[in-house]
Short mmCIF file of C-alpha atoms in Angstrom, two decimals:
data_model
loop_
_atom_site.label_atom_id
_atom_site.label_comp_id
_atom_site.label_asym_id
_atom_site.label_seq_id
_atom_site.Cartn_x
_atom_site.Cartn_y
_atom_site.Cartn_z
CA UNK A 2 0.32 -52.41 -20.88
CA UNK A 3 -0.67 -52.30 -17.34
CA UNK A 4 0.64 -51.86 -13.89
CA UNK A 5 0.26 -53.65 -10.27
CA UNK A 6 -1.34 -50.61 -8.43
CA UNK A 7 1.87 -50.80 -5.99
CA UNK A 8 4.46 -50.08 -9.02
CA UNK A 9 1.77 -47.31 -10.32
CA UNK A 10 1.93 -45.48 -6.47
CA UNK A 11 5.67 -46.00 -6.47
CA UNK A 12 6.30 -44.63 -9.81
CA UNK A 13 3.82 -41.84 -9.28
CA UNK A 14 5.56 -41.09 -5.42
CA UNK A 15 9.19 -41.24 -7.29
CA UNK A 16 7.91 -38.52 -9.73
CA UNK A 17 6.39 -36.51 -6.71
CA UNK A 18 9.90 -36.58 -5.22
CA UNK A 19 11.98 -36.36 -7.89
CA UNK A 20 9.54 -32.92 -8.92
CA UNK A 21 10.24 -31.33 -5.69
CA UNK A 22 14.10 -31.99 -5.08
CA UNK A 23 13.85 -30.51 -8.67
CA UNK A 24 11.76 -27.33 -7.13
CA UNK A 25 14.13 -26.89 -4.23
CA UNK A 26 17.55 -27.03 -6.92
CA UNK A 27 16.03 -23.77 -8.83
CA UNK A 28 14.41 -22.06 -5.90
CA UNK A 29 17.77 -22.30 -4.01
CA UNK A 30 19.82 -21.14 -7.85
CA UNK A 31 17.06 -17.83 -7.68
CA UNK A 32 17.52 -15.93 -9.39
CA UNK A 33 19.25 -16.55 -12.92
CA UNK A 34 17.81 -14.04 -14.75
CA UNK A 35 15.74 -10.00 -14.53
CA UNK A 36 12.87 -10.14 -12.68
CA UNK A 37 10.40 -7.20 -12.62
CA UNK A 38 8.39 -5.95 -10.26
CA UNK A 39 5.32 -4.24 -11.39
CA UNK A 40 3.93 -1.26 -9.91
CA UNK A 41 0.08 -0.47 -10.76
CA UNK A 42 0.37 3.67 -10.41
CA UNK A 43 1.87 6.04 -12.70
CA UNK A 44 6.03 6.60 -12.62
CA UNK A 45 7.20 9.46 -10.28
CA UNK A 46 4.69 8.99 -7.31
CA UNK A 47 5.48 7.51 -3.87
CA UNK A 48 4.37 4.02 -4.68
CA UNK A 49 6.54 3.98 -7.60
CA UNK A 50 9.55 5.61 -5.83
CA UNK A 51 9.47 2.96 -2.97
CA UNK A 52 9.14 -0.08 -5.68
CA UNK A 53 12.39 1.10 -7.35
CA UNK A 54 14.13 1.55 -4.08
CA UNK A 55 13.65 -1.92 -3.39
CA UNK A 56 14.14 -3.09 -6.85
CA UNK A 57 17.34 -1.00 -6.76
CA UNK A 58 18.72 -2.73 -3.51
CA UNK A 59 17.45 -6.76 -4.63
CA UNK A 60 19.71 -6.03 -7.93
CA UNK A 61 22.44 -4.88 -6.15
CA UNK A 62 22.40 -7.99 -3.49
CA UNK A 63 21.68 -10.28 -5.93
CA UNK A 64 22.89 -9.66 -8.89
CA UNK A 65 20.30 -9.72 -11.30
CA UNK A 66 18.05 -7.08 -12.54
CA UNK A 67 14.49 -6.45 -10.61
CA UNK A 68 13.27 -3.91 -13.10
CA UNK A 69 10.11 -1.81 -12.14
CA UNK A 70 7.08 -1.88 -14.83
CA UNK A 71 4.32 0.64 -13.83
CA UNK A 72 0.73 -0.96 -15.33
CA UNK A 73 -1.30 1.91 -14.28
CA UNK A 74 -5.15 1.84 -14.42
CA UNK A 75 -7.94 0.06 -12.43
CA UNK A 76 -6.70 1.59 -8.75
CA UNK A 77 -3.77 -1.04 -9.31
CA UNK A 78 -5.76 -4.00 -10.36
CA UNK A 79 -4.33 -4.52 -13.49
CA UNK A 80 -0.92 -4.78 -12.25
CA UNK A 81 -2.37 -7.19 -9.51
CA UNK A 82 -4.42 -9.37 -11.95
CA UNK A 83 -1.25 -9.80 -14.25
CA UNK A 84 0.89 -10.57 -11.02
CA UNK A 85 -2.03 -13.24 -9.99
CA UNK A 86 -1.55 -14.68 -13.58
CA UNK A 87 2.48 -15.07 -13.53
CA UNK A 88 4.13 -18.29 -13.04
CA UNK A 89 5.00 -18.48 -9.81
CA UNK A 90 8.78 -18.49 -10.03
CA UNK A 91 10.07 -15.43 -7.89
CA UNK A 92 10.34 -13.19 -11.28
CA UNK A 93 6.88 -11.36 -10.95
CA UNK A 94 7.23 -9.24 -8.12
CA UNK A 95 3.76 -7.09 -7.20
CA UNK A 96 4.63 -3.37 -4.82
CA UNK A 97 1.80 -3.82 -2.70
CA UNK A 98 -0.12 -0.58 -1.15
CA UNK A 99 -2.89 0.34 0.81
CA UNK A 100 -5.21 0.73 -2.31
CA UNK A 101 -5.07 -3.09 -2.47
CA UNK A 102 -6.65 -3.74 0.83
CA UNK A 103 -9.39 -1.18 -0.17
CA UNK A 104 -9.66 -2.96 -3.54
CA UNK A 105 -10.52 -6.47 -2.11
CA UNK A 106 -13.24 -4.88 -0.14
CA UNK A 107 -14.53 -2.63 -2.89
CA UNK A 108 -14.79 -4.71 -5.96
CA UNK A 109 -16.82 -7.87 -6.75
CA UNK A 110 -16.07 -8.38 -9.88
CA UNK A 111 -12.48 -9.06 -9.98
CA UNK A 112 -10.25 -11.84 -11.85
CA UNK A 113 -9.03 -12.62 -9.02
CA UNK A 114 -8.79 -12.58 -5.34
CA UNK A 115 -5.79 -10.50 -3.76
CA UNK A 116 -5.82 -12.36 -0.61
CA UNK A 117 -6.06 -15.80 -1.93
CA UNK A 118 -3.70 -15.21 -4.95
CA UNK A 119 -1.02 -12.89 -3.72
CA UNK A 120 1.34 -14.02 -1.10
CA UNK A 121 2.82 -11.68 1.00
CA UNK A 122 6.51 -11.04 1.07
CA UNK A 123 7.74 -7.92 3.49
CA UNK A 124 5.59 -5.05 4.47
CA UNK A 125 8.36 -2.37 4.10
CA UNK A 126 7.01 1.02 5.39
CA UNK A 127 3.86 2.69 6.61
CA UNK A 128 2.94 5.29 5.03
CA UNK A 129 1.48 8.33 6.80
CA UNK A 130 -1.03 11.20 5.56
CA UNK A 131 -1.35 14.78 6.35
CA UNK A 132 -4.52 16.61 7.57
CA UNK A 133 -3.70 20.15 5.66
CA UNK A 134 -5.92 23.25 4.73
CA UNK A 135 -5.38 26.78 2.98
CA UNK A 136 -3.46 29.00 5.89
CA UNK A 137 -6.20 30.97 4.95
CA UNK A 138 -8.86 28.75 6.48
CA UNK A 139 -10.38 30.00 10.13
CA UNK A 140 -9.48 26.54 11.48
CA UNK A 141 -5.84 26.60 12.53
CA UNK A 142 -6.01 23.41 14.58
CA UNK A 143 -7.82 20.16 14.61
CA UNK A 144 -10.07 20.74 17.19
CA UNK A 145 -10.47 24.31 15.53
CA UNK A 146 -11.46 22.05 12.49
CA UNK A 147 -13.97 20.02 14.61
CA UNK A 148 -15.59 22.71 15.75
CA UNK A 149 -16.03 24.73 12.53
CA UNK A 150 -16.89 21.70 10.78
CA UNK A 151 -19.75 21.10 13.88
CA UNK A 152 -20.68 24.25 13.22
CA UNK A 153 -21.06 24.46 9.77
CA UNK A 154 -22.31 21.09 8.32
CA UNK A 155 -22.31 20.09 4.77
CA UNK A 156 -20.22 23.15 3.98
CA UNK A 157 -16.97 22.53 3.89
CA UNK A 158 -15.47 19.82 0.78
CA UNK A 159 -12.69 17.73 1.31
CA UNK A 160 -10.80 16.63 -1.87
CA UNK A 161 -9.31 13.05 -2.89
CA UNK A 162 -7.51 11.27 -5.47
CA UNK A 163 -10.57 9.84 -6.38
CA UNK A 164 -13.51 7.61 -4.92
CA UNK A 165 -12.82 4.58 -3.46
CA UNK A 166 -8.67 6.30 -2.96
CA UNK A 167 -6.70 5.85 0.47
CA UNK A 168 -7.58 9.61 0.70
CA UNK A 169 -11.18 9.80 0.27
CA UNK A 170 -11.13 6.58 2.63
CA UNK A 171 -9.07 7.90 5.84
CA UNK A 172 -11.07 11.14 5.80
CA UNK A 173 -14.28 9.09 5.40
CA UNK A 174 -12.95 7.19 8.35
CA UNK A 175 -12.40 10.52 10.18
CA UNK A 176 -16.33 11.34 9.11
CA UNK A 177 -17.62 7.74 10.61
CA UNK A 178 -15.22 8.14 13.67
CA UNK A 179 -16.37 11.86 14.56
CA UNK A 180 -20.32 12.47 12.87
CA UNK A 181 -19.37 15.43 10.81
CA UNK A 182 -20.63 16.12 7.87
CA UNK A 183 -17.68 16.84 5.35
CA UNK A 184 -18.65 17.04 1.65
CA UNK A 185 -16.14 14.92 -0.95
CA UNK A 186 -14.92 16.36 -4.10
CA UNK A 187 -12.63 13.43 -6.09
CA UNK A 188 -10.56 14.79 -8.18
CA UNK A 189 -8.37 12.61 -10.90
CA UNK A 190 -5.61 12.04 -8.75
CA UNK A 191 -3.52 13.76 -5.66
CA UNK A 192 -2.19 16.44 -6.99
CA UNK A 193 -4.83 18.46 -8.67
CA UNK A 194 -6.38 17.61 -5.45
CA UNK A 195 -3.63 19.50 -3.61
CA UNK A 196 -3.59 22.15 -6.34
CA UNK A 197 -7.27 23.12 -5.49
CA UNK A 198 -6.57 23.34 -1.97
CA UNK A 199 -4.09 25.68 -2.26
CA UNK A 200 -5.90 27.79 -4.60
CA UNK A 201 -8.80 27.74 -2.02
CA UNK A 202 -11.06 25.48 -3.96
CA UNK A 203 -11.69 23.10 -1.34
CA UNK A 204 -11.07 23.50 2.19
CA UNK A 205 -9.11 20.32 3.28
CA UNK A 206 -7.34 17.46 2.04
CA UNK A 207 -5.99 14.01 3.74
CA UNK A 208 -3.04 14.43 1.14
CA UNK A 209 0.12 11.92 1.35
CA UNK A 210 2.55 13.11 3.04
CA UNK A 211 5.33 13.04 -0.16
CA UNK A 212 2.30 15.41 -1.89
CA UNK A 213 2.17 18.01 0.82
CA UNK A 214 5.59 17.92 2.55
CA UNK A 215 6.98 20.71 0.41
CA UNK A 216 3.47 22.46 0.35
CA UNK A 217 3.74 22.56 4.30
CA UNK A 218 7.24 24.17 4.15
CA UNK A 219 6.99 26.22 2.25
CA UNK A 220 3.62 27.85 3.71
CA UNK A 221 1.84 27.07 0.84
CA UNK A 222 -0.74 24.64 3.36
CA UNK A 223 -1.05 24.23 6.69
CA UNK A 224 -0.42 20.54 8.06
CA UNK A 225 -3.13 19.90 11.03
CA UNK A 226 -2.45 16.60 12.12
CA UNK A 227 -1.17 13.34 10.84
CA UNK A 228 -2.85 10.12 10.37
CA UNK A 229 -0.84 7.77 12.09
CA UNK A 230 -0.45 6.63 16.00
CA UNK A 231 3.05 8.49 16.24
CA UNK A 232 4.20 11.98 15.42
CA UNK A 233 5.99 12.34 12.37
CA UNK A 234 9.99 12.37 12.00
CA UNK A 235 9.54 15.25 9.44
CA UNK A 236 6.60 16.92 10.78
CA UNK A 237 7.49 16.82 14.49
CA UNK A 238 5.61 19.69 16.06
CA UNK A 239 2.40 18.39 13.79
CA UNK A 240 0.00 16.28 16.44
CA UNK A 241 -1.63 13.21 15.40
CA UNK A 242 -5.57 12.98 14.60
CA UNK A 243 -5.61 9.95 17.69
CA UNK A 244 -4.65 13.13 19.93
CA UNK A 245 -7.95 14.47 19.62
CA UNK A 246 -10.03 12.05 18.01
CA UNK A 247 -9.19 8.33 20.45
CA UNK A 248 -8.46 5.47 18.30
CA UNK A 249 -8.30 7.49 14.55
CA UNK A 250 -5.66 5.62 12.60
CA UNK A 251 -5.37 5.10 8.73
CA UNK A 252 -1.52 4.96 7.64
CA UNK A 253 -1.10 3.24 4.34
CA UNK A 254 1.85 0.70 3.67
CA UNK A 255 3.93 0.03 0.79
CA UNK A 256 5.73 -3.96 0.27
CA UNK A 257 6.11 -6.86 -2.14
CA UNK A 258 4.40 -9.72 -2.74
CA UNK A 259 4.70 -12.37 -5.55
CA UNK A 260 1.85 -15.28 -7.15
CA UNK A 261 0.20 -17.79 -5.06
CA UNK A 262 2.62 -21.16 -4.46
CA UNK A 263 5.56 -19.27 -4.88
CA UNK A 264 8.74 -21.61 -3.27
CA UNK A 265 8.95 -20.81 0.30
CA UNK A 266 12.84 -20.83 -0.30
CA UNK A 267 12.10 -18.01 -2.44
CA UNK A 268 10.31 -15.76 -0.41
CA UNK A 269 12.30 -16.05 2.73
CA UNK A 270 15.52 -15.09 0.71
CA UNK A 271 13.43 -12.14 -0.84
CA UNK A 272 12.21 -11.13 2.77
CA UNK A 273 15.89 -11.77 3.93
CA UNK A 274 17.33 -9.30 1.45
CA UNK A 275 14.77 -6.61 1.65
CA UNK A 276 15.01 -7.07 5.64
CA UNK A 277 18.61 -6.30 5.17
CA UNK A 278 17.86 -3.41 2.92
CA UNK A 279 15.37 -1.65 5.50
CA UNK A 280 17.96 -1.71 8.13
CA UNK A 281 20.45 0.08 5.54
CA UNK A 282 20.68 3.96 6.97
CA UNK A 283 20.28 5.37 3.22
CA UNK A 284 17.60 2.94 2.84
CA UNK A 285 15.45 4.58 5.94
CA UNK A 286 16.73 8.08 5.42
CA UNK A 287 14.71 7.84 1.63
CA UNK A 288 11.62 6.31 3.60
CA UNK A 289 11.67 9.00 5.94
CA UNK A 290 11.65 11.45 3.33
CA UNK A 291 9.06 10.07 1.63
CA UNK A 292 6.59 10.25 4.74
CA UNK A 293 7.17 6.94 5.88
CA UNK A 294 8.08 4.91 8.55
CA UNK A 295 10.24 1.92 8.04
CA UNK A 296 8.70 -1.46 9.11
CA UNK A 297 10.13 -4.80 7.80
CA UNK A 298 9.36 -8.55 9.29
CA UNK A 299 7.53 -11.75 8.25
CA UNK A 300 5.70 -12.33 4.96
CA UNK A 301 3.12 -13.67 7.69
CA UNK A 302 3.11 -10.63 9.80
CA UNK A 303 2.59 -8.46 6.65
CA UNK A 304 -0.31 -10.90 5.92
CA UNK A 305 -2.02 -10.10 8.81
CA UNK A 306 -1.56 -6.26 8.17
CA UNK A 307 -3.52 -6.67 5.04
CA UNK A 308 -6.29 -8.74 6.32
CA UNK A 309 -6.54 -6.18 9.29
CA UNK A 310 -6.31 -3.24 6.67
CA UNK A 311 -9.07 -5.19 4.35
CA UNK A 312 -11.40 -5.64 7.14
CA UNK A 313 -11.00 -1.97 8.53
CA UNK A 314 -11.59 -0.60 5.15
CA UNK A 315 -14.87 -2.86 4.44
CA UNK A 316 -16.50 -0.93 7.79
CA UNK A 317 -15.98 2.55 6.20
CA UNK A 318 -17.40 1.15 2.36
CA UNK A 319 -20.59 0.10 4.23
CA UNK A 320 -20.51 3.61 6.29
CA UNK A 321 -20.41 5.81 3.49
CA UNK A 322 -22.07 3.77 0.73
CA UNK A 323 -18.66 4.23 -1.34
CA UNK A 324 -19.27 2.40 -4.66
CA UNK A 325 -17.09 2.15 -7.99
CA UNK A 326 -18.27 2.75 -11.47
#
């Protein structure tokens, strides 16, 4: 049987129409049933902590379960490649952190492409980090650090979660920004990281705040400077690395993002709710505890933090050679 080309184009544009009022009835029913969100670190950390505070406060205003489900491994990619590979229906949620602006400038050999096939929902916090050494290190400032690390070159290590981590990256940063010559040690994650420094192991660490924070009070480390443009809320009297070094920033960030082609109607009631969560005082009291500072906005303004962040990070891979095995 076959059809005038004008009946084909008007069945064909009836079926276009009739697919997309379709589209708009579920995306405006969202949700009807658990969605997850899926964290690519371990349970317990700071990534994982902010995922289930947002998770907790979606359920809660919309009555349906957002369960977190930590896929650990690959700096987060796995958890990103499943994410990229979910039907794009507002029930695969990806926490979204600075390692995945490092990892789109790092590897080449991915499944996907974060940029292209994540879309950006909220950005919900910056994240700061924590210049900290042994208290019994001669440097008791940062320009005390400077100028011992001027003076000394190649002998004083730095530790990391790892090469190619947001901690081996914002010191590496500090290296390119400065011309000293600090030596890395990665270690397999923060913590033993932290562990080392305070057993005198290595001499300084760009540790997360949420890692050190309880190190710091208790005397265990001394915090030098922070990361970020502003002074910290819990480490007040601790300067920033800009205050000595002009233009040093690396603060991480922490939001959610879901699959490419996603309903629109879907992410602006996601970025609605978590807007409204952020400005919740228990909400930001958490954040602030956990080193952060609490952001919020567009899906497109937390687009353009992760093209900024992907395109910072690619300078300081080509400045230090870091590669992944």
């Amino acid at each position: 049987m076959q059809f005038p080309r004008r009946s084909f184009l008007h069945m064909a544009l009836g079926a276009s129409a009739l697919s997309a009022v379709s589209r708009i009835g579920w995306a405006q029913n969202y949700p009807t049933r658990p969605a997850k969100i899926l964290v690519g670190f371990p349970a317990g950390g700071a990534t994982d902590i902010q995922a289930r505070l947002m998770g907790q406060w979606l359920s809660d205003r919309l009555g349906q379960p957002y369960v977190v489900e930590n896929r650990a491994g690959a700096s987060g990619n796995i958890a990103t490649d499943a994410v990229a590979k979910a039907p794009p229906d507002g029930y695969t949620l990806l926490q979204i952190v600075t390692p995945h602006a490092i990892n789109a400038a790092l590897f080449t050999n991915l499944n996907f492409d974060f940029i292209r096939d994540i879309t950006p929902v909220i950005c919900a916090a910056r994240l700061a980090y924590v210049v900290v050494v042994n208290p019994s290190f001669p440097a008791k400032t940062m320009p005390e650090l400077i100028a011992y690390a001027r003076a000394n070159p190649g002998k004083i290590n730095y530790g990391s979660a790892g090469q190619g981590t947001p901690q081996n990256f914002t010191c590496e940063l500090f290296k390119m920004m400065t011309g000293l010559n600090l030596v890395h040690v990665p270690y397999k994650g923060g913590a033993p990281a932290v562990a080392d420094l305070i057993a005198g192991h290595v001499q300084v660490v760009f540790a997360p705040v949420s890692e050190s924070i309880q190190h710091i009070k208790s005397g265990k480390l001394r915090a030098l400077a922070a990361t970020t443009t502003s002074r910290l809320n819990v480490l007040p009297d601790v300067p920033t690395v800009g205050e000595f070094v002009p233009g040093y920033e690396a603060s991480g960030f922490a939001g959610i993002g879901v699959p490419k082609n996603t309903p629109v109607e879907i992410i602006n009631m996601l970025n609605k709710e978590l807007n409204l969560g952020l400005a919740d005082s228990k909400v930001q009291t958490r954040i602030t505890d956990l080193g952060g500072t609490v952001l919020g906005g567009t899906p497109a303004e937390f687009g353009t933090i992760l093209s900024e962040a992907t395109e910072k990070w690619a300078k300081v891979i080509k400045f230090a050679g870091i590669k992944v095995e």
